Short mmCIF file of C-alpha atoms and ligand atoms in Angstrom, two decimals:
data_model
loop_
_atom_site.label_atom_id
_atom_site.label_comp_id
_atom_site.label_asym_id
_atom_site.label_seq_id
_atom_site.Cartn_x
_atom_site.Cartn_y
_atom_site.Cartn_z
CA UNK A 5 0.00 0.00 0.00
CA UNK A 6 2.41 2.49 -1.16
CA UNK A 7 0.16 5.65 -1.13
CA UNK A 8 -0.80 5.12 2.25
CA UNK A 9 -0.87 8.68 3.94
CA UNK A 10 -0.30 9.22 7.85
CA UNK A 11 -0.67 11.55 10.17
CA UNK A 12 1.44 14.33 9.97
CA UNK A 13 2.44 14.90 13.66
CA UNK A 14 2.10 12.44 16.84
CA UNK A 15 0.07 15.13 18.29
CA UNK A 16 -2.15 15.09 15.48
CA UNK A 17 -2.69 11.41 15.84
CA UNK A 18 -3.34 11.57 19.19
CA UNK A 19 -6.31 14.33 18.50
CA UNK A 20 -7.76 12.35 16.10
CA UNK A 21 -7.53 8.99 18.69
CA UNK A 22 -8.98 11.29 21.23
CA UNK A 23 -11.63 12.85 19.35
CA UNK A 24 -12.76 9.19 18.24
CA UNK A 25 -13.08 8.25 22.26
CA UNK A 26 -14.45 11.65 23.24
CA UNK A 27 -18.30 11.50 22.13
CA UNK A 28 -21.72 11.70 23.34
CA UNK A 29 -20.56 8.80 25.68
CA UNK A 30 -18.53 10.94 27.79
CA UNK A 31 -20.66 13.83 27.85
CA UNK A 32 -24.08 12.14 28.30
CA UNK A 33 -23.81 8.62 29.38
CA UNK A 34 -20.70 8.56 31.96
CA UNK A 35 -21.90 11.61 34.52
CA UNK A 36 -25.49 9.70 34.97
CA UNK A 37 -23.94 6.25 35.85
CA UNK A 38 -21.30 7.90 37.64
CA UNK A 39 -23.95 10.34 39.57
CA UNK A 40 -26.06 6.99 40.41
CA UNK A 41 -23.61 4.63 41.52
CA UNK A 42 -21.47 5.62 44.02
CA UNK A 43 -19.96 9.26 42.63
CA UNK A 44 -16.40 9.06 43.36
CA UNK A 45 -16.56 5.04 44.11
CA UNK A 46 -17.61 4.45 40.35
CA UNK A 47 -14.83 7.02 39.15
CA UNK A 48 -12.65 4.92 40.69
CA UNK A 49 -13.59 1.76 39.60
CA UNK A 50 -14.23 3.28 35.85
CA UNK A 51 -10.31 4.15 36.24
CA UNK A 52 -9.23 0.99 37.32
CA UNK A 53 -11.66 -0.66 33.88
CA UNK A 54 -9.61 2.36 31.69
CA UNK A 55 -5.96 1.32 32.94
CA UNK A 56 -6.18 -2.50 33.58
CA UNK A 57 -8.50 -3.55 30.41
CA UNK A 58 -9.21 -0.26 28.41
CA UNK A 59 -5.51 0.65 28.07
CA UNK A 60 -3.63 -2.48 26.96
CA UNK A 61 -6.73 -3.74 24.58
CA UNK A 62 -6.28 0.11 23.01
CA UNK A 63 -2.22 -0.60 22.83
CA UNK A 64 -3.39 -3.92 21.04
CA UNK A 65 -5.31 -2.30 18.34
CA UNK A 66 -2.79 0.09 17.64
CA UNK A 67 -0.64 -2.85 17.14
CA UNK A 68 -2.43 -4.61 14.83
CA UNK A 69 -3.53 -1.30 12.65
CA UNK A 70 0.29 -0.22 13.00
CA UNK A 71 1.74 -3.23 11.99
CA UNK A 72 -0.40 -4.38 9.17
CA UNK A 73 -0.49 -0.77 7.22
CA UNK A 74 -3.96 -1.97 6.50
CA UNK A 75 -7.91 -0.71 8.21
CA UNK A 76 -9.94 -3.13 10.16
CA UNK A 77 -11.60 -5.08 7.63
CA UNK A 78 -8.22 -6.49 6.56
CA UNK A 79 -5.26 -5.78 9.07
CA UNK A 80 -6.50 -9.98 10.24
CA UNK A 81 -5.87 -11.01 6.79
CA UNK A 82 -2.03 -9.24 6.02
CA UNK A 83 -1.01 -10.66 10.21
CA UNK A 84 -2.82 -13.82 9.90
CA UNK A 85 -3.20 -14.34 5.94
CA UNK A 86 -5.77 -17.60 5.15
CA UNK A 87 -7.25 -17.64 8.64
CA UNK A 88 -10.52 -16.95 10.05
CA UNK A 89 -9.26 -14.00 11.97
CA UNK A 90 -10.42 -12.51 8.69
CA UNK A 91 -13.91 -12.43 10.40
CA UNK A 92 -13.12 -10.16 13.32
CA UNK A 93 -12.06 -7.53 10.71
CA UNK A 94 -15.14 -8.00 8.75
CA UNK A 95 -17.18 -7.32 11.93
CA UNK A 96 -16.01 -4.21 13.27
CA UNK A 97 -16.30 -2.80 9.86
CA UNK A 98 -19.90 -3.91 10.30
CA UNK A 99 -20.07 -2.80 13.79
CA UNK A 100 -18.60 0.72 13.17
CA UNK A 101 -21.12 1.35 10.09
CA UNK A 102 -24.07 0.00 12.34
CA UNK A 103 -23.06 2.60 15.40
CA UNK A 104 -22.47 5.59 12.99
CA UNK A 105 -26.39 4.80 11.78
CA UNK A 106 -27.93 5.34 15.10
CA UNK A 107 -25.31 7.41 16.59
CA UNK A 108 -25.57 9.77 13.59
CA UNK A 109 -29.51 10.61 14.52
CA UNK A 110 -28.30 11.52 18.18
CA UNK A 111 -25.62 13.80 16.50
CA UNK A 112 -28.60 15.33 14.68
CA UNK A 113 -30.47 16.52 17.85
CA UNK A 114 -27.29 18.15 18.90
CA UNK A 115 -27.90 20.28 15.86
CA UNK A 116 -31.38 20.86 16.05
CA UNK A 117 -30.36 22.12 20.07
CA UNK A 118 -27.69 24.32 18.46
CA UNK A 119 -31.05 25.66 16.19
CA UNK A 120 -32.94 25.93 19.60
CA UNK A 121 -30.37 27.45 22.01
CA UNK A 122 -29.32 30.31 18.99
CA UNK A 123 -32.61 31.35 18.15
CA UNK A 124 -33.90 31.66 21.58
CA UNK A 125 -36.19 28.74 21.49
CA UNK A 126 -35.51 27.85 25.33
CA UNK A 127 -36.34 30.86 26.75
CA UNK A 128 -39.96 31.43 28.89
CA UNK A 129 -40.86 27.45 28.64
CA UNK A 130 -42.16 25.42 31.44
CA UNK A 131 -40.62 21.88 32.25
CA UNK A 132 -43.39 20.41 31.43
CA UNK A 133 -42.53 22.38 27.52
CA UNK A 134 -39.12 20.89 27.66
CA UNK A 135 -40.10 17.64 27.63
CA UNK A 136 -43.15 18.33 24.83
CA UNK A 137 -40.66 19.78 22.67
CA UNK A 138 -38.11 16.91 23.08
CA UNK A 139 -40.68 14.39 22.25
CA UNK A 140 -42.33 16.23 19.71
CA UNK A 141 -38.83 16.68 17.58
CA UNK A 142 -37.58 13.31 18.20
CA UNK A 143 -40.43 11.77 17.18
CA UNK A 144 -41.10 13.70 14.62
CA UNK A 145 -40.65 12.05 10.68
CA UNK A 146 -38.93 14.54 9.01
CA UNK A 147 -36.96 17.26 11.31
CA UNK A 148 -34.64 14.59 13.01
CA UNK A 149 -34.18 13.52 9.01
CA UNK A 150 -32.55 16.86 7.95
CA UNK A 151 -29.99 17.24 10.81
CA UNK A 152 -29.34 13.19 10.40
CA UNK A 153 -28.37 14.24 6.67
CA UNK A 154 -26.88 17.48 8.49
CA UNK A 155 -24.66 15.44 10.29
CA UNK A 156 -23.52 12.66 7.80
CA UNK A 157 -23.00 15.07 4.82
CA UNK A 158 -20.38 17.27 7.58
CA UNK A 159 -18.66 13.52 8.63
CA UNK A 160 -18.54 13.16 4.70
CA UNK A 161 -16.67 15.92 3.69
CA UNK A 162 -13.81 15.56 6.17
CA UNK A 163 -13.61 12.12 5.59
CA UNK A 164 -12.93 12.32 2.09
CA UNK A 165 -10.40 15.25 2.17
CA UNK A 166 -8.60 12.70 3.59
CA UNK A 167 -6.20 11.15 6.65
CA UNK A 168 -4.29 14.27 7.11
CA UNK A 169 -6.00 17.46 5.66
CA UNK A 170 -9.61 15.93 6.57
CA UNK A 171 -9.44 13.65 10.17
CA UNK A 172 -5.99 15.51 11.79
CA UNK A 173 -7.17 18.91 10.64
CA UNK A 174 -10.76 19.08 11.76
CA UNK A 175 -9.07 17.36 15.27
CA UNK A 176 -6.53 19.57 15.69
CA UNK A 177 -9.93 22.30 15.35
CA UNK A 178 -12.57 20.67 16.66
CA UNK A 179 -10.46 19.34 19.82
CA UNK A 180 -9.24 22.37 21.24
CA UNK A 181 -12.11 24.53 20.71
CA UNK A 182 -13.86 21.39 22.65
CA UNK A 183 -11.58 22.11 25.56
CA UNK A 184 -12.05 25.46 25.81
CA UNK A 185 -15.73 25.02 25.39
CA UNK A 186 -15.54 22.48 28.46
CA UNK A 187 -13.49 24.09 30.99
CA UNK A 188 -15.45 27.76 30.48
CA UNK A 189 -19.04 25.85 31.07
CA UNK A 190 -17.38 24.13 34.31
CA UNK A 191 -16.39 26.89 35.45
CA UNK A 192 -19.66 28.83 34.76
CA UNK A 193 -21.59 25.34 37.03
CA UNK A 194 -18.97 25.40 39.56
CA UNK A 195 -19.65 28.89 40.34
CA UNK A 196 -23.63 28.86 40.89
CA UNK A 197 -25.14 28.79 44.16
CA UNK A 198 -25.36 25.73 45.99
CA UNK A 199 -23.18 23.82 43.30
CA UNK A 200 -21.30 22.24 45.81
CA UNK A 201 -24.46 19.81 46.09
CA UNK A 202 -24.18 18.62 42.91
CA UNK A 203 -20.15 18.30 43.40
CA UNK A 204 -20.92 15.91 46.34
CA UNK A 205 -23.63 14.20 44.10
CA UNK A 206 -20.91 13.24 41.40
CA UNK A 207 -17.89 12.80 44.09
CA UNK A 208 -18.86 11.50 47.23
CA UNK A 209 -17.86 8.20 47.58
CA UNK A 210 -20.44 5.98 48.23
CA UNK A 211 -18.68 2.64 48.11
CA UNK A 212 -21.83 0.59 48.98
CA UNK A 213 -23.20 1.73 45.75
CA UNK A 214 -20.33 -0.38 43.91
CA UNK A 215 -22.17 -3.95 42.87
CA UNK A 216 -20.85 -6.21 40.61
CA UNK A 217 -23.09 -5.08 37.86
CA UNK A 218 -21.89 -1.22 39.24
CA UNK A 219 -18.24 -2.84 38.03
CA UNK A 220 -19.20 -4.35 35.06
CA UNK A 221 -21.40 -1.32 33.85
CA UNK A 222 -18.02 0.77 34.41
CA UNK A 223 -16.31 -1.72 31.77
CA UNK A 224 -19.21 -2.03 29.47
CA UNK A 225 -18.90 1.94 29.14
CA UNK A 226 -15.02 2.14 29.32
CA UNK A 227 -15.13 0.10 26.35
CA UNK A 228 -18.00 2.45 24.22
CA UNK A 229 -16.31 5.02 25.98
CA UNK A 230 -12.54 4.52 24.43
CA UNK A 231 -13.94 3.09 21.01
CA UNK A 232 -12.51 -0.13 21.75
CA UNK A 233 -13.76 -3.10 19.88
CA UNK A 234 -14.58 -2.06 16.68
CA UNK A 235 -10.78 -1.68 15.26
CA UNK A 236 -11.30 2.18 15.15
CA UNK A 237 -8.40 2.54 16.81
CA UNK A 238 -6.59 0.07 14.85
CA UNK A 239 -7.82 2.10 11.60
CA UNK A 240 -6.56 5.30 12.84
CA UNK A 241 -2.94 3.25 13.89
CA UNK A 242 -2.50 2.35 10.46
CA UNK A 243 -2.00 5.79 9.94
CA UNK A 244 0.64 6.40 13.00
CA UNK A 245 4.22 6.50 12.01
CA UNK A 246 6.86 4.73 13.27
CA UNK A 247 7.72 6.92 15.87
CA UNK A 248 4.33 7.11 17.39
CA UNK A 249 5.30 6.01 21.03
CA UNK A 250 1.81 3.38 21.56
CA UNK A 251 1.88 3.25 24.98
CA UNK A 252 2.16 6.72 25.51
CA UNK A 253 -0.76 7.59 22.68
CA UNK A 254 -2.88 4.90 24.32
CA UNK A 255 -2.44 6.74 27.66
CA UNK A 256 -3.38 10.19 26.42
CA UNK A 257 -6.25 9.04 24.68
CA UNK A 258 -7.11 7.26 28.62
CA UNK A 259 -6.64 10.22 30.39
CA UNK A 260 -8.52 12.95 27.78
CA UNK A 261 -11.49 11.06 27.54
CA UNK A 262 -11.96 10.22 31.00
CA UNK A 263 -11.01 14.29 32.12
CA UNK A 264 -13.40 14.99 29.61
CA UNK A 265 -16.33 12.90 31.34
CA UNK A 266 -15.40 13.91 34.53
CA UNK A 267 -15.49 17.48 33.51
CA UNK A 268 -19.43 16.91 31.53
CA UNK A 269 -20.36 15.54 35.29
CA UNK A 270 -18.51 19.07 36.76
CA UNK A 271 -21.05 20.94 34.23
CA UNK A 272 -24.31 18.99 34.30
CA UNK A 273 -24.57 18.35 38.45
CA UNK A 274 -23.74 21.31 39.72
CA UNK A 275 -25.83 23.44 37.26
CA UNK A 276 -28.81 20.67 37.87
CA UNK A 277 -28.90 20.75 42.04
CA UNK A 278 -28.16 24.66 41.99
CA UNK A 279 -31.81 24.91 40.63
CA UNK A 280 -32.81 21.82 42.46
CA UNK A 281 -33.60 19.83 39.44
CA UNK A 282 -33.01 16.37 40.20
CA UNK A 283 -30.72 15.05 37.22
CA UNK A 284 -32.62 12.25 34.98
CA UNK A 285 -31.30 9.30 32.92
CA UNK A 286 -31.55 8.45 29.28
CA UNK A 287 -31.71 11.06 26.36
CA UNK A 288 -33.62 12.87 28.59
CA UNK A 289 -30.59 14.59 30.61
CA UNK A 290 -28.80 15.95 27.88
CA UNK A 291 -32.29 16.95 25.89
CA UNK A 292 -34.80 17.80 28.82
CA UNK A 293 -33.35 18.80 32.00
CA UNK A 294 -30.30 20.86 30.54
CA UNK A 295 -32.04 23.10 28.45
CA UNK A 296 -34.24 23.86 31.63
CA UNK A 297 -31.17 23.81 33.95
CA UNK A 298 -29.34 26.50 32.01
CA UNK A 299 -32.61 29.00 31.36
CA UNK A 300 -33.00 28.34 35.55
CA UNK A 301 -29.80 28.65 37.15
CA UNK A 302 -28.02 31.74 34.52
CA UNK A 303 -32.04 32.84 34.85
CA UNK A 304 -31.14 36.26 36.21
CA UNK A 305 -28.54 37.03 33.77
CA UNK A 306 -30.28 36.24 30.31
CA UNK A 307 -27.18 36.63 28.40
CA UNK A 308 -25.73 33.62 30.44
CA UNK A 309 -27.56 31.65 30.04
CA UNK A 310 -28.25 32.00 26.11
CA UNK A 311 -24.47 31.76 25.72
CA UNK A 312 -24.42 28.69 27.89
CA UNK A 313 -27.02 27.07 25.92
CA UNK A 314 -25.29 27.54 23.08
CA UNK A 315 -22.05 26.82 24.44
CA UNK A 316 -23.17 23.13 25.58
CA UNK A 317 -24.53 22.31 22.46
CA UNK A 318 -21.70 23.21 20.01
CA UNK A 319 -19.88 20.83 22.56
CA UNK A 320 -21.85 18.24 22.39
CA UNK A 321 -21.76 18.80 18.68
CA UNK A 322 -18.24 18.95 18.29
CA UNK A 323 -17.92 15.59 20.73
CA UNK A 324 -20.09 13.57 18.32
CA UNK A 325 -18.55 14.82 15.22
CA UNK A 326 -15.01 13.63 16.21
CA UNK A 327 -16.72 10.40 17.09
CA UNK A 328 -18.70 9.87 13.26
CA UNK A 329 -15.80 11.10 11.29
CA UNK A 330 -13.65 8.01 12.72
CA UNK A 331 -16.65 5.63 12.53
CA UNK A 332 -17.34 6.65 8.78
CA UNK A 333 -13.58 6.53 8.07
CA UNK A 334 -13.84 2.90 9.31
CA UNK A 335 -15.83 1.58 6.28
CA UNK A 336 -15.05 4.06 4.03
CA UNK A 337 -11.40 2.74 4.42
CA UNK A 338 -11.86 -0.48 3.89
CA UNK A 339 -14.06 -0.35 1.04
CA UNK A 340 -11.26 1.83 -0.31
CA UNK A 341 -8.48 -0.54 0.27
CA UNK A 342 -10.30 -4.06 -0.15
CA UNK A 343 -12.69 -3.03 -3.27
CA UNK A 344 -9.96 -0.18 -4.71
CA UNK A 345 -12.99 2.65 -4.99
CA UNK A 346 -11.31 5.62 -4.61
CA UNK A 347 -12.12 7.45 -1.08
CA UNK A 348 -14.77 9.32 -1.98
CA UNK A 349 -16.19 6.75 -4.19
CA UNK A 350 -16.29 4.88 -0.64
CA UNK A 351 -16.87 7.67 1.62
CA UNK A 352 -20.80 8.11 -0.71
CA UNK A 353 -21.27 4.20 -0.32
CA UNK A 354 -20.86 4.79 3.23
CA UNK A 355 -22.85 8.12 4.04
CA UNK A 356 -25.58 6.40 1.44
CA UNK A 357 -25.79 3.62 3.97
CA UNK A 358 -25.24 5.61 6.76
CA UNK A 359 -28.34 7.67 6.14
CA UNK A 360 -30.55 4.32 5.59
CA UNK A 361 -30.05 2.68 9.08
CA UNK A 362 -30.03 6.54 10.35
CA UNK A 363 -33.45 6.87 8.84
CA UNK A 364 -34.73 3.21 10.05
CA UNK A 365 -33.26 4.33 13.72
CA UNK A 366 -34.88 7.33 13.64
CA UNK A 367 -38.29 6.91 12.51
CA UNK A 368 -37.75 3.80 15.04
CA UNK A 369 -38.33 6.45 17.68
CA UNK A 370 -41.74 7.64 16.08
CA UNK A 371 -43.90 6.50 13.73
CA UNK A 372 -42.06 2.91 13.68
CA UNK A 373 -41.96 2.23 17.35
CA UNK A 374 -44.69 -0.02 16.96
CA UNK A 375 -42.40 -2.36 15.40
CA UNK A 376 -39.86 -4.16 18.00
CA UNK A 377 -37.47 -6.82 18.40
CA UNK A 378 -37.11 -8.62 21.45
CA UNK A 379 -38.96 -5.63 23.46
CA UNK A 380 -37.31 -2.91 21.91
CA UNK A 381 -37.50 -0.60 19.32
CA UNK A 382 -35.13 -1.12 16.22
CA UNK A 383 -33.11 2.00 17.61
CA UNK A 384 -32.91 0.39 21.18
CA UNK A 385 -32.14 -2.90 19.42
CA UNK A 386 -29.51 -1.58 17.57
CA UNK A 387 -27.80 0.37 20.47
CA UNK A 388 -27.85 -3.22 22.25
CA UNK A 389 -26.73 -5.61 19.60
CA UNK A 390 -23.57 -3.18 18.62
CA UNK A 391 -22.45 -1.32 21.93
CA UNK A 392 -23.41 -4.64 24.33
CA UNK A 393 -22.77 -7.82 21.56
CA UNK A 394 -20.34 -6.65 19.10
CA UNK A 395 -18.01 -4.27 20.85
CA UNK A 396 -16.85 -6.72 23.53
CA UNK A 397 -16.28 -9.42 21.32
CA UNK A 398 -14.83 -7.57 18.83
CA UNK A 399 -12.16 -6.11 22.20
CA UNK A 400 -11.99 -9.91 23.29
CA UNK A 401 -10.93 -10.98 19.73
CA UNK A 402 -8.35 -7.86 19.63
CA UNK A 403 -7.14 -9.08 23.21
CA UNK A 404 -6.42 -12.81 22.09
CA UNK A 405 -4.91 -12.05 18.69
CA UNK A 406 -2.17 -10.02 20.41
CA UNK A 407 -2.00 -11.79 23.51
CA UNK A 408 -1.83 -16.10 22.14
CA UNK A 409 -1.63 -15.26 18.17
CA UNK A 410 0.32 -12.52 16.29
CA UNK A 411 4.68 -13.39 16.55
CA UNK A 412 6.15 -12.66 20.03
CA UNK A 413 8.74 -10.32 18.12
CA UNK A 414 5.74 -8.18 16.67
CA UNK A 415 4.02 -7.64 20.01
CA UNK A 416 6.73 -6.32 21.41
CA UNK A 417 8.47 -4.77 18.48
CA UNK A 418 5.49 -2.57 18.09
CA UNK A 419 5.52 -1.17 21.91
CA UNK A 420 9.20 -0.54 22.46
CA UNK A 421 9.07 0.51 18.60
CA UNK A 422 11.41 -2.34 17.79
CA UNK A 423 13.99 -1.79 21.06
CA UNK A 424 14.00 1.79 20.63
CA UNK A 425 11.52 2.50 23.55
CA UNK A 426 12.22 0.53 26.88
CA UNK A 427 8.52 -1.03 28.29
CA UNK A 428 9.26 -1.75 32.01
CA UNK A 429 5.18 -2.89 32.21
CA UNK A 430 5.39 -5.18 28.88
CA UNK A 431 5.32 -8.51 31.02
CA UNK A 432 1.76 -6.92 32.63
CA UNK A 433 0.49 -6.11 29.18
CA UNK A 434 1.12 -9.43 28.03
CA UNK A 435 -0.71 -11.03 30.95
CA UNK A 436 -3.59 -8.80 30.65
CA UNK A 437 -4.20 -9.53 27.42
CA UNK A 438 -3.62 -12.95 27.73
CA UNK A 439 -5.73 -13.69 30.64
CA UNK A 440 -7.01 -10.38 32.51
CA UNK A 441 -8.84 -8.90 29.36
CA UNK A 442 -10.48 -12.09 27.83
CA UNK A 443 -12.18 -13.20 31.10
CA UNK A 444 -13.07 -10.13 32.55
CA UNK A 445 -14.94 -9.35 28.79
CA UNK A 446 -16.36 -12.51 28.67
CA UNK A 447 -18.21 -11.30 31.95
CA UNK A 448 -18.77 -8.37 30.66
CA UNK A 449 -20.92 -10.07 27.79
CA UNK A 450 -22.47 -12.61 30.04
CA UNK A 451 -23.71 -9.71 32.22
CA UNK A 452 -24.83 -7.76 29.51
CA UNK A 453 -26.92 -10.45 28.52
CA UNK A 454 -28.55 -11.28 31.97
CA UNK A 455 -26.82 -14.37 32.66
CA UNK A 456 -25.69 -13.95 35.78
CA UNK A 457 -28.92 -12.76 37.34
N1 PFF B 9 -16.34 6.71 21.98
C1 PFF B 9 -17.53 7.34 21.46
C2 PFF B 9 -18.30 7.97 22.61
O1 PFF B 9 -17.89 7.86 23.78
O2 PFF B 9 -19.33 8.57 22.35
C3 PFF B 9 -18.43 6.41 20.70
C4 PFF B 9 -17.71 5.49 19.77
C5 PFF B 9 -16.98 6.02 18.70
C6 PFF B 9 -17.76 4.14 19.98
C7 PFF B 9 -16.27 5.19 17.88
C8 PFF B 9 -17.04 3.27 19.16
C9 PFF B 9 -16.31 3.82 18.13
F1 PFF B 9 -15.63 3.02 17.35
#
């Protein structure tokens, strides 16, 4: 693969790895579960999930997208040429174009919130009007639709202007301004009246909260959380040079996207128990409470809390968009490199595809909730078969390849970037994978599933 680009700078690659893990996960799903099961006990344990399984299955990834030059679909076939592994390519490229379907409509609403916050649509409603509107967009046939497109036609474009004027520029943008966007909006929380209430709601430990399901849970959404599973990391290494230090990439992607979560918990608490607003789960936090929150607690100073509004949402925005741009480039790479279309040839197969299980999720919500599988809607369905099915086997599969299959030499070759790094911790790596990672997945999956119980 001679014209295979790369990254232009390791700090570029690790803004792109970072903007991949930092999504709607961090900024929506982590501060509820962490809020609701034990504040600073499930931070904590979420940590310990990030270093001892998130980190070294991440490493692995890189490994196998570094070594093999080649995306997902068919890094297994150039390190293990004739085998089955062949398969566990094929299904993250199936898992990553399922996610960006459904995740894609959430990235939508962002937009649509953008719409709201900027033209003053939050301003003298009720909370009772917060949720109407909510339900009345989402489940609407045709609004959702146009951001959806909104969203997928943006992910298009800087996928195909490629690797390093498309993914690392947009990072290097969109990644920053994310920061900035973050830290002013904690601050603006942190400073309300009684926000120390919602600071002891996210970090007092409450280590009687922490189950086995609470530690489990904290894996399941390590794993969505880092974009482990799925080889989206191991698409993005094929890309890292030979200098990219893996250890040290895996670690800043670890430590962004968790500061980042912990920082969308600093916002969202605070802001919530300074109005006394007690904070809600589901789409509902992000969508229905927040919009209230801000117009309550920044009440007195309009301008606040318009620009707060705003603020949130262009973060939110910016989070997902980092997040479909490396879940498009998945399949849009491998279509590239296995069929030879050129990029964007791939990229329209992609967003064309995209935007069918997009619609199906969406009107899933609405008019076709009627329709279910196993219980659930086909959105719900979807979310469960990718993020609880396919993502842990996919990280188990990742796990054993390095650990029992791919040449001793290689493993380590690829961490000490063949024995120009030392790795004092390459014996633990090597056991987690072997061992650690495989069994505490498999329980993982088996929890996930309800077989324990
Ligand atoms: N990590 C993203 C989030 O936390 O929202 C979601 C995600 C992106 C999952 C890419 C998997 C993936 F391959």
């Amino acid at each position: 693969m001679s014209d295979r680009v790369n990254f232009g700078s390791r700090l570029g690659a690790i803004f792109a790895a970072a903007g991949s893990a930092v999504g709607l996960g961090n900024v929506w799903r982590f501060p509820y579960e962490a809020g609701n099961h034990g504040g600073a006990a499930f931070i904590l344990v979420y940590l310990g999930c990030v270093f001892i399984f998130g980190l070294p299955i991440m490493i692995a990834e890189f490994t196998i997208g570094r070594r093999s030059k080649a995306c997902t679909g068919g890094a297994y076939e150039v390190l293990a040429p004739g085998t089955r592994w062949r398969w566990v390519g094929y299904l993250g490229v199936l898992t990553g174009f399922l996610i960006l379907g459904y995740y894609s409509v959430v990235s939508g609403w962002t937009l649509e919130y953008i719409w709201q916050a900027l033209s003053g649509g939050f301003s003298g409603k009720t909370s009772a009007d917060y949720v109407t509107m909510f339900q009345d967009f989402s489940q609407d046939p045709f609004r959702p639709l146009l951001w959806l497109l909104a969203i997928l036609l943006i992910t298009h474009f800087v996928v195909v202007k490629g690797v390093k004027d498309g993914i690392e520029k947009s990072s290097k943008i969109m990644m920053p301004l994310l920061f900035v966007l973050i830290l002013l909006l904690a601050v603006c929380s942190l400073t309300l009246p009684d926000a120390e209430k919602g600071l002891e709601f996210l970090l007092n430990p409450d280590f009687s909260k922490v189950t086995s399901d609470v530690f489990l849970g904290a894996m399941g959404q390590a794993f969505f959380s880092l974009s482990l599973g799925m080889g989206c990391l191991s698409t993005y290494a094929s890309y890292f040079g030979k200098h990219t230090n893996l250890g040290q990439t895996a670690m800043s992607v670890g430590l962004i996207d968790t500061f980042v979560a912990v920082l969308s918990g600093l916002i969202i608490f605070p802001a919530a128990f300074s109005v006394g607003i007690q904070p809600d789960a589901g789409p509902s936090l992000i969508f229905i409470t927040l919009p209230n929150v801000f117009q309550q607690a920044f009440g007195e100073v309009p301008v606040l809390s318009y620009v707060c509004s705003v603020a949130f949402y262009v973060l939110l925005a910016l989070a997902a968009i980092t997040s479909t741009i490396s879940l498009q480039e998945v399949s849009t790479a491998f279509l590239h490199e296995r069929f030879h279309f050129t990029r964007s040839r791939a990229a329209v197969l992609v967003t064309a595809g995209s935007l069918v299980v997009g619609i199906i999720s969406s009107l899933a919500l609405g008019v076709w909730s009627p329709f279910t599988i196993g219980g659930m809607n086909l959105f719900d369905a979807l979310d469960f078969v990718t993020a609880k099915i396919m993502l842990p086997l996919g990280g188990m599969f990742a796990a054993v390849f390095v650990g029992w299959v791919l040449d001793k030499h290689v493993v380590k070759g690829e961490v000490t970037n063949y024995g120009l790094l030392k790795s004092p911790y390459y014996p633990v790596y090597v056991f987690i994978l072997r061992f650690i990672a495989p069994i505490g997945i498999a329980l993982i999956f088996v929890n996930e599933l309800g077989w324990l119980g």
